[in-house]
C-alpha cells in the first residue's frame, strides 16, 4: 500500500451582500467571499490538498480564474473533477481533515451539513470527513472580518 499526504490552504476576501458558501453549504450572513467561483474557500483548500497529495499542481492550474467556464461555478463541481483526476492516477482518498478560520458567524450549526456535502462529492463516509472551525480571537484578517481562510489535509493511497 502506498500512502501520500497533501496539504491545502486558501483565502478569500469578504464583501458585503455576497453569498457565503462554505463546504457546499450556503450560510446566512451579511458578508460573503469575493471570488471568480462561488468562493467556497473550504472546498478550494480541500481540492488543493487532494491535488497536492498526488503532486498534480493546484486548482489555479486546473481551473484558471481567468476562464469564463468557471465563473460563479459551484465548487463542488471542481471537487468532483479533482477527485476524478487523482482516481485516474490510481489513488483512493482515505480521509480529509480541515479547518476554517472565520470570526463570524458561528459555523458549528453548519458543520455536519458541510461534512455531508464534501463526503458526497468525494465518495467517502461522513466519518472520514472532518471539518473544524475556529475564530482567530479578533486577530488578523479573519479576526477583523476582512477575509476567511481554510486549511485541509488529505491522505490518499494506492493498493
Ligand atoms: Mg479560492
mmCIF file with all atom_site columns, C-alpha atoms and ligand atoms in Angstrom:
data_model
loop_
_atom_site.group_PDB
_atom_site.id
_atom_site.type_symbol
_atom_site.label_atom_id
_atom_site.label_alt_id
_atom_site.label_comp_id
_atom_site.label_asym_id
_atom_site.label_entity_id
_atom_site.label_seq_id
_atom_site.pdbx_PDB_ins_code
_atom_site.Cartn_x
_atom_site.Cartn_y
_atom_site.Cartn_z
_atom_site.occupancy
_atom_site.B_iso_or_equiv
_atom_site.pdbx_formal_charge
_atom_site.auth_seq_id
_atom_site.auth_comp_id
_atom_site.auth_asym_id
_atom_site.auth_atom_id
_atom_site.pdbx_PDB_model_num
ATOM   1   C  CA  . UNK A 1 1   ? 0.000   0.000  0.000   1.00 0.00 ? 1   UNK A CA  1
ATOM   2   C  CA  . UNK A 1 2   ? 1.398   3.403  -0.970  1.00 0.00 ? 2   UNK A CA  1
ATOM   3   C  CA  . UNK A 1 3   ? 0.273   6.384  1.091   1.00 0.00 ? 3   UNK A CA  1
ATOM   4   C  CA  . UNK A 1 4   ? 0.642   10.045 0.205   1.00 0.00 ? 4   UNK A CA  1
ATOM   5   C  CA  . UNK A 1 5   ? -0.357  13.127 2.136   1.00 0.00 ? 5   UNK A CA  1
ATOM   6   C  CA  . UNK A 1 6   ? -1.444  16.522 0.811   1.00 0.00 ? 6   UNK A CA  1
ATOM   7   C  CA  . UNK A 1 7   ? -1.995  19.960 2.284   1.00 0.00 ? 7   UNK A CA  1
ATOM   8   C  CA  . UNK A 1 8   ? -4.182  22.802 1.038   1.00 0.00 ? 8   UNK A CA  1
ATOM   9   C  CA  . UNK A 1 9   ? -4.650  26.428 2.032   1.00 0.00 ? 9   UNK A CA  1
ATOM   10  C  CA  . UNK A 1 10  ? -6.950  29.096 0.627   1.00 0.00 ? 10  UNK A CA  1
ATOM   11  C  CA  . UNK A 1 11  ? -8.044  32.625 1.468   1.00 0.00 ? 11  UNK A CA  1
ATOM   12  C  CA  . UNK A 1 12  ? -10.845 34.788 0.162   1.00 0.00 ? 12  UNK A CA  1
ATOM   13  C  CA  . UNK A 1 13  ? -11.675 38.383 0.975   1.00 0.00 ? 13  UNK A CA  1
ATOM   14  C  CA  . UNK A 1 14  ? -15.145 39.066 2.331   1.00 0.00 ? 14  UNK A CA  1
ATOM   15  C  CA  . UNK A 1 15  ? -17.531 41.571 0.766   1.00 0.00 ? 15  UNK A CA  1
ATOM   16  C  CA  . UNK A 1 16  ? -20.902 42.784 1.982   1.00 0.00 ? 16  UNK A CA  1
ATOM   17  C  CA  . UNK A 1 17  ? -24.043 41.445 0.353   1.00 0.00 ? 17  UNK A CA  1
ATOM   18  C  CA  . UNK A 1 18  ? -22.369 38.418 -1.265  1.00 0.00 ? 18  UNK A CA  1
ATOM   19  C  CA  . UNK A 1 19  ? -23.364 34.751 -0.813  1.00 0.00 ? 19  UNK A CA  1
ATOM   20  C  CA  . UNK A 1 20  ? -21.358 32.898 1.808   1.00 0.00 ? 20  UNK A CA  1
ATOM   21  C  CA  . UNK A 1 21  ? -20.826 29.295 0.688   1.00 0.00 ? 21  UNK A CA  1
ATOM   22  C  CA  . UNK A 1 22  ? -18.624 27.015 2.785   1.00 0.00 ? 22  UNK A CA  1
ATOM   23  C  CA  . UNK A 1 23  ? -18.289 23.284 2.248   1.00 0.00 ? 23  UNK A CA  1
ATOM   24  C  CA  . UNK A 1 24  ? -21.115 23.406 -0.297  1.00 0.00 ? 24  UNK A CA  1
ATOM   25  C  CA  . UNK A 1 25  ? -23.499 24.920 2.241   1.00 0.00 ? 25  UNK A CA  1
ATOM   26  C  CA  . UNK A 1 26  ? -24.984 28.418 1.912   1.00 0.00 ? 26  UNK A CA  1
ATOM   27  C  CA  . UNK A 1 27  ? -24.721 30.173 5.255   1.00 0.00 ? 27  UNK A CA  1
ATOM   28  C  CA  . UNK A 1 28  ? -26.841 33.215 6.111   1.00 0.00 ? 28  UNK A CA  1
ATOM   29  C  CA  . UNK A 1 29  ? -24.511 36.158 6.785   1.00 0.00 ? 29  UNK A CA  1
ATOM   30  C  CA  . UNK A 1 30  ? -24.098 39.822 5.910   1.00 0.00 ? 30  UNK A CA  1
ATOM   31  C  CA  . UNK A 1 31  ? -20.832 39.101 4.052   1.00 0.00 ? 31  UNK A CA  1
ATOM   32  C  CA  . UNK A 1 32  ? -19.689 36.531 1.508   1.00 0.00 ? 32  UNK A CA  1
ATOM   33  C  CA  . UNK A 1 33  ? -16.496 35.647 -0.329  1.00 0.00 ? 33  UNK A CA  1
ATOM   34  C  CA  . UNK A 1 34  ? -15.268 37.776 -3.218  1.00 0.00 ? 34  UNK A CA  1
ATOM   35  C  CA  . UNK A 1 35  ? -14.348 35.252 -5.909  1.00 0.00 ? 35  UNK A CA  1
ATOM   36  C  CA  . UNK A 1 36  ? -14.490 34.173 -9.546  1.00 0.00 ? 36  UNK A CA  1
ATOM   37  C  CA  . UNK A 1 37  ? -16.211 30.932 -8.479  1.00 0.00 ? 37  UNK A CA  1
ATOM   38  C  CA  . UNK A 1 38  ? -18.772 30.613 -5.678  1.00 0.00 ? 38  UNK A CA  1
ATOM   39  C  CA  . UNK A 1 39  ? -15.867 31.439 -3.318  1.00 0.00 ? 39  UNK A CA  1
ATOM   40  C  CA  . UNK A 1 40  ? -16.057 28.219 -1.328  1.00 0.00 ? 40  UNK A CA  1
ATOM   41  C  CA  . UNK A 1 41  ? -12.740 28.633 0.443   1.00 0.00 ? 41  UNK A CA  1
ATOM   42  C  CA  . UNK A 1 42  ? -13.087 25.319 2.310   1.00 0.00 ? 42  UNK A CA  1
ATOM   43  C  CA  . UNK A 1 43  ? -13.645 23.251 -0.824  1.00 0.00 ? 43  UNK A CA  1
ATOM   44  C  CA  . UNK A 1 44  ? -10.784 25.089 -2.547  1.00 0.00 ? 44  UNK A CA  1
ATOM   45  C  CA  . UNK A 1 45  ? -8.415  24.138 0.290   1.00 0.00 ? 45  UNK A CA  1
ATOM   46  C  CA  . UNK A 1 46  ? -9.613  20.518 0.092   1.00 0.00 ? 46  UNK A CA  1
ATOM   47  C  CA  . UNK A 1 47  ? -9.117  20.482 -3.706  1.00 0.00 ? 47  UNK A CA  1
ATOM   48  C  CA  . UNK A 1 48  ? -5.548  21.728 -3.258  1.00 0.00 ? 48  UNK A CA  1
ATOM   49  C  CA  . UNK A 1 49  ? -4.859  19.122 -0.575  1.00 0.00 ? 49  UNK A CA  1
ATOM   50  C  CA  . UNK A 1 50  ? -6.082  16.310 -2.852  1.00 0.00 ? 50  UNK A CA  1
ATOM   51  C  CA  . UNK A 1 51  ? -4.121  17.635 -5.845  1.00 0.00 ? 51  UNK A CA  1
ATOM   52  C  CA  . UNK A 1 52  ? -1.078  18.164 -3.634  1.00 0.00 ? 52  UNK A CA  1
ATOM   53  C  CA  . UNK A 1 53  ? -1.172  14.591 -2.357  1.00 0.00 ? 53  UNK A CA  1
ATOM   54  C  CA  . UNK A 1 54  ? -0.857  13.376 -5.961  1.00 0.00 ? 54  UNK A CA  1
ATOM   55  C  CA  . UNK A 1 55  ? 1.573   16.201 -6.921  1.00 0.00 ? 55  UNK A CA  1
ATOM   56  C  CA  . UNK A 1 56  ? -0.879  17.322 -9.597  1.00 0.00 ? 56  UNK A CA  1
ATOM   57  C  CA  . UNK A 1 57  ? -0.459  21.059 -9.067  1.00 0.00 ? 57  UNK A CA  1
ATOM   58  C  CA  . UNK A 1 58  ? -3.192  23.291 -7.666  1.00 0.00 ? 58  UNK A CA  1
ATOM   59  C  CA  . UNK A 1 59  ? -6.729  24.353 -8.556  1.00 0.00 ? 59  UNK A CA  1
ATOM   60  C  CA  . UNK A 1 60  ? -5.446  27.543 -10.187 1.00 0.00 ? 60  UNK A CA  1
ATOM   61  C  CA  . UNK A 1 61  ? -3.635  25.336 -12.707 1.00 0.00 ? 61  UNK A CA  1
ATOM   62  C  CA  . UNK A 1 62  ? -6.643  23.122 -13.443 1.00 0.00 ? 62  UNK A CA  1
ATOM   63  C  CA  . UNK A 1 63  ? -9.418  25.722 -13.205 1.00 0.00 ? 63  UNK A CA  1
ATOM   64  C  CA  . UNK A 1 64  ? -7.952  29.157 -14.052 1.00 0.00 ? 64  UNK A CA  1
ATOM   65  C  CA  . UNK A 1 65  ? -9.906  32.101 -12.628 1.00 0.00 ? 65  UNK A CA  1
ATOM   66  C  CA  . UNK A 1 66  ? -9.481  33.856 -15.988 1.00 0.00 ? 66  UNK A CA  1
ATOM   67  C  CA  . UNK A 1 67  ? -11.709 31.231 -17.640 1.00 0.00 ? 67  UNK A CA  1
ATOM   68  C  CA  . UNK A 1 68  ? -15.377 32.102 -18.231 1.00 0.00 ? 68  UNK A CA  1
ATOM   69  C  CA  . UNK A 1 69  ? -16.145 28.376 -17.813 1.00 0.00 ? 69  UNK A CA  1
ATOM   70  C  CA  . UNK A 1 70  ? -15.515 28.663 -14.069 1.00 0.00 ? 70  UNK A CA  1
ATOM   71  C  CA  . UNK A 1 71  ? -17.264 31.993 -13.414 1.00 0.00 ? 71  UNK A CA  1
ATOM   72  C  CA  . UNK A 1 72  ? -19.659 31.569 -10.491 1.00 0.00 ? 72  UNK A CA  1
ATOM   73  C  CA  . UNK A 1 73  ? -19.145 27.798 -10.618 1.00 0.00 ? 73  UNK A CA  1
ATOM   74  C  CA  . UNK A 1 74  ? -20.331 25.599 -7.752  1.00 0.00 ? 74  UNK A CA  1
ATOM   75  C  CA  . UNK A 1 75  ? -17.044 24.497 -6.190  1.00 0.00 ? 75  UNK A CA  1
ATOM   76  C  CA  . UNK A 1 76  ? -18.496 21.030 -5.566  1.00 0.00 ? 76  UNK A CA  1
ATOM   77  C  CA  . UNK A 1 77  ? -18.167 20.527 -9.334  1.00 0.00 ? 77  UNK A CA  1
ATOM   78  C  CA  . UNK A 1 78  ? -14.460 21.377 -9.057  1.00 0.00 ? 78  UNK A CA  1
ATOM   79  C  CA  . UNK A 1 79  ? -14.052 18.973 -6.131  1.00 0.00 ? 79  UNK A CA  1
ATOM   80  C  CA  . UNK A 1 80  ? -15.644 16.133 -8.089  1.00 0.00 ? 80  UNK A CA  1
ATOM   81  C  CA  . UNK A 1 81  ? -13.280 16.837 -11.000 1.00 0.00 ? 81  UNK A CA  1
ATOM   82  C  CA  . UNK A 1 82  ? -10.259 16.867 -8.686  1.00 0.00 ? 82  UNK A CA  1
ATOM   83  C  CA  . UNK A 1 83  ? -11.267 13.527 -7.191  1.00 0.00 ? 83  UNK A CA  1
ATOM   84  C  CA  . UNK A 1 84  ? -11.604 12.101 -10.720 1.00 0.00 ? 84  UNK A CA  1
ATOM   85  C  CA  . UNK A 1 85  ? -8.082  13.349 -11.545 1.00 0.00 ? 85  UNK A CA  1
ATOM   86  C  CA  . UNK A 1 86  ? -6.438  11.524 -8.632  1.00 0.00 ? 86  UNK A CA  1
ATOM   87  C  CA  . UNK A 1 87  ? -8.562  8.424  -9.228  1.00 0.00 ? 87  UNK A CA  1
ATOM   88  C  CA  . UNK A 1 88  ? -7.264  8.387  -12.809 1.00 0.00 ? 88  UNK A CA  1
ATOM   89  C  CA  . UNK A 1 89  ? -3.788  8.128  -11.259 1.00 0.00 ? 89  UNK A CA  1
ATOM   90  C  CA  . UNK A 1 90  ? -4.930  5.054  -9.333  1.00 0.00 ? 90  UNK A CA  1
ATOM   91  C  CA  . UNK A 1 91  ? -5.377  6.725  -5.945  1.00 0.00 ? 91  UNK A CA  1
ATOM   92  C  CA  . UNK A 1 92  ? -8.225  6.488  -3.482  1.00 0.00 ? 92  UNK A CA  1
ATOM   93  C  CA  . UNK A 1 93  ? -8.912  9.058  -0.771  1.00 0.00 ? 93  UNK A CA  1
ATOM   94  C  CA  . UNK A 1 94  ? -8.622  7.803  2.788   1.00 0.00 ? 94  UNK A CA  1
ATOM   95  C  CA  . UNK A 1 95  ? -9.778  10.777 4.839   1.00 0.00 ? 95  UNK A CA  1
ATOM   96  C  CA  . UNK A 1 96  ? -9.919  14.569 4.960   1.00 0.00 ? 96  UNK A CA  1
ATOM   97  C  CA  . UNK A 1 97  ? -9.332  16.924 7.854   1.00 0.00 ? 97  UNK A CA  1
ATOM   98  C  CA  . UNK A 1 98  ? -9.922  20.646 7.532   1.00 0.00 ? 98  UNK A CA  1
ATOM   99  C  CA  . UNK A 1 99  ? -10.234 23.901 9.459   1.00 0.00 ? 99  UNK A CA  1
ATOM   100 C  CA  . UNK A 1 100 ? -11.996 27.156 8.600   1.00 0.00 ? 100 UNK A CA  1
ATOM   101 C  CA  . UNK A 1 101 ? -10.785 30.336 10.287  1.00 0.00 ? 101 UNK A CA  1
ATOM   102 C  CA  . UNK A 1 102 ? -13.567 32.910 10.481  1.00 0.00 ? 102 UNK A CA  1
ATOM   103 C  CA  . UNK A 1 103 ? -14.620 35.303 13.211  1.00 0.00 ? 103 UNK A CA  1
ATOM   104 C  CA  . UNK A 1 104 ? -18.379 35.406 12.461  1.00 0.00 ? 104 UNK A CA  1
ATOM   105 C  CA  . UNK A 1 105 ? -20.926 33.865 12.089  1.00 0.00 ? 105 UNK A CA  1
ATOM   106 C  CA  . UNK A 1 106 ? -20.832 30.771 14.312  1.00 0.00 ? 106 UNK A CA  1
ATOM   107 C  CA  . UNK A 1 107 ? -20.237 27.866 11.946  1.00 0.00 ? 107 UNK A CA  1
ATOM   108 C  CA  . UNK A 1 108 ? -20.965 24.983 14.311  1.00 0.00 ? 108 UNK A CA  1
ATOM   109 C  CA  . UNK A 1 109 ? -24.635 24.606 13.256  1.00 0.00 ? 109 UNK A CA  1
ATOM   110 C  CA  . UNK A 1 110 ? -23.489 24.079 9.631   1.00 0.00 ? 110 UNK A CA  1
ATOM   111 C  CA  . UNK A 1 111 ? -20.507 21.782 10.162  1.00 0.00 ? 111 UNK A CA  1
ATOM   112 C  CA  . UNK A 1 112 ? -22.333 18.455 9.747   1.00 0.00 ? 112 UNK A CA  1
ATOM   113 C  CA  . UNK A 1 113 ? -24.055 19.660 6.558   1.00 0.00 ? 113 UNK A CA  1
ATOM   114 C  CA  . UNK A 1 114 ? -20.648 20.640 5.161   1.00 0.00 ? 114 UNK A CA  1
ATOM   115 C  CA  . UNK A 1 115 ? -19.235 17.208 6.042   1.00 0.00 ? 115 UNK A CA  1
ATOM   116 C  CA  . UNK A 1 116 ? -22.158 15.546 4.259   1.00 0.00 ? 116 UNK A CA  1
ATOM   117 C  CA  . UNK A 1 117 ? -21.739 17.689 1.136   1.00 0.00 ? 117 UNK A CA  1
ATOM   118 C  CA  . UNK A 1 118 ? -17.999 17.056 0.954   1.00 0.00 ? 118 UNK A CA  1
ATOM   119 C  CA  . UNK A 1 119 ? -18.417 13.321 1.633   1.00 0.00 ? 119 UNK A CA  1
ATOM   120 C  CA  . UNK A 1 120 ? -20.940 13.095 -1.229  1.00 0.00 ? 120 UNK A CA  1
ATOM   121 C  CA  . UNK A 1 121 ? -18.559 14.782 -3.684  1.00 0.00 ? 121 UNK A CA  1
ATOM   122 C  CA  . UNK A 1 122 ? -15.547 12.729 -2.671  1.00 0.00 ? 122 UNK A CA  1
ATOM   123 C  CA  . UNK A 1 123 ? -17.297 9.384  -2.259  1.00 0.00 ? 123 UNK A CA  1
ATOM   124 C  CA  . UNK A 1 124 ? -16.389 8.946  1.405   1.00 0.00 ? 124 UNK A CA  1
ATOM   125 C  CA  . UNK A 1 125 ? -18.459 8.289  4.502   1.00 0.00 ? 125 UNK A CA  1
ATOM   126 C  CA  . UNK A 1 126 ? -19.163 11.330 6.673   1.00 0.00 ? 126 UNK A CA  1
ATOM   127 C  CA  . UNK A 1 127 ? -16.964 9.722  9.354   1.00 0.00 ? 127 UNK A CA  1
ATOM   128 C  CA  . UNK A 1 128 ? -13.975 10.161 7.013   1.00 0.00 ? 128 UNK A CA  1
ATOM   129 C  CA  . UNK A 1 129 ? -14.548 13.892 6.528   1.00 0.00 ? 129 UNK A CA  1
ATOM   130 C  CA  . UNK A 1 130 ? -13.632 16.275 9.325   1.00 0.00 ? 130 UNK A CA  1
ATOM   131 C  CA  . UNK A 1 131 ? -14.482 19.979 9.250   1.00 0.00 ? 131 UNK A CA  1
ATOM   132 C  CA  . UNK A 1 132 ? -13.474 22.200 12.126  1.00 0.00 ? 132 UNK A CA  1
ATOM   133 C  CA  . UNK A 1 133 ? -13.946 25.913 12.670  1.00 0.00 ? 133 UNK A CA  1
ATOM   134 C  CA  . UNK A 1 134 ? -12.046 28.420 14.705  1.00 0.00 ? 134 UNK A CA  1
ATOM   135 C  CA  . UNK A 1 135 ? -12.115 32.143 15.273  1.00 0.00 ? 135 UNK A CA  1
ATOM   136 C  CA  . UNK A 1 136 ? -8.780  33.908 15.442  1.00 0.00 ? 136 UNK A CA  1
ATOM   137 C  CA  . UNK A 1 137 ? -9.718  35.805 18.607  1.00 0.00 ? 137 UNK A CA  1
ATOM   138 C  CA  . UNK A 1 138 ? -10.281 39.000 16.577  1.00 0.00 ? 138 UNK A CA  1
ATOM   139 C  CA  . UNK A 1 139 ? -6.656  38.877 15.346  1.00 0.00 ? 139 UNK A CA  1
ATOM   140 C  CA  . UNK A 1 140 ? -5.555  39.161 11.733  1.00 0.00 ? 140 UNK A CA  1
ATOM   141 C  CA  . UNK A 1 141 ? -7.694  39.441 8.590   1.00 0.00 ? 141 UNK A CA  1
ATOM   142 C  CA  . UNK A 1 142 ? -10.021 36.637 9.678   1.00 0.00 ? 142 UNK A CA  1
ATOM   143 C  CA  . UNK A 1 143 ? -10.479 38.188 13.107  1.00 0.00 ? 143 UNK A CA  1
ATOM   144 C  CA  . UNK A 1 144 ? -11.111 41.621 11.623  1.00 0.00 ? 144 UNK A CA  1
ATOM   145 C  CA  . UNK A 1 145 ? -13.726 40.010 9.336   1.00 0.00 ? 145 UNK A CA  1
ATOM   146 C  CA  . UNK A 1 146 ? -11.884 41.116 6.204   1.00 0.00 ? 146 UNK A CA  1
ATOM   147 C  CA  . UNK A 1 147 ? -11.497 37.558 4.947   1.00 0.00 ? 147 UNK A CA  1
ATOM   148 C  CA  . UNK A 1 148 ? -11.783 33.869 5.618   1.00 0.00 ? 148 UNK A CA  1
ATOM   149 C  CA  . UNK A 1 149 ? -9.119  31.177 5.382   1.00 0.00 ? 149 UNK A CA  1
ATOM   150 C  CA  . UNK A 1 150 ? -9.223  27.399 5.275   1.00 0.00 ? 150 UNK A CA  1
ATOM   151 C  CA  . UNK A 1 151 ? -6.639  24.645 5.546   1.00 0.00 ? 151 UNK A CA  1
ATOM   152 C  CA  . UNK A 1 152 ? -7.018  20.972 4.710   1.00 0.00 ? 152 UNK A CA  1
ATOM   153 C  CA  . UNK A 1 153 ? -5.004  17.784 4.953   1.00 0.00 ? 153 UNK A CA  1
ATOM   154 C  CA  . UNK A 1 154 ? -5.814  14.707 2.891   1.00 0.00 ? 154 UNK A CA  1
ATOM   155 C  CA  . UNK A 1 155 ? -4.437  11.167 2.894   1.00 0.00 ? 155 UNK A CA  1
ATOM   156 C  CA  . UNK A 1 156 ? -4.605  9.219  -0.368  1.00 0.00 ? 156 UNK A CA  1
ATOM   157 C  CA  . UNK A 1 157 ? -3.472  5.683  -1.080  1.00 0.00 ? 157 UNK A CA  1
ATOM   158 C  CA  . UNK A 1 158 ? -2.809  3.235  -3.875  1.00 0.00 ? 158 UNK A CA  1
ATOM   159 C  CA  . UNK A 1 159 ? -3.029  -0.534 -3.339  1.00 0.00 ? 159 UNK A CA  1
HETATM 160 MG MG1 . LIG B 2 .   ? -10.192 30.019 -3.715  1.00 0.00 ? 1   LIG B MG1 1
#
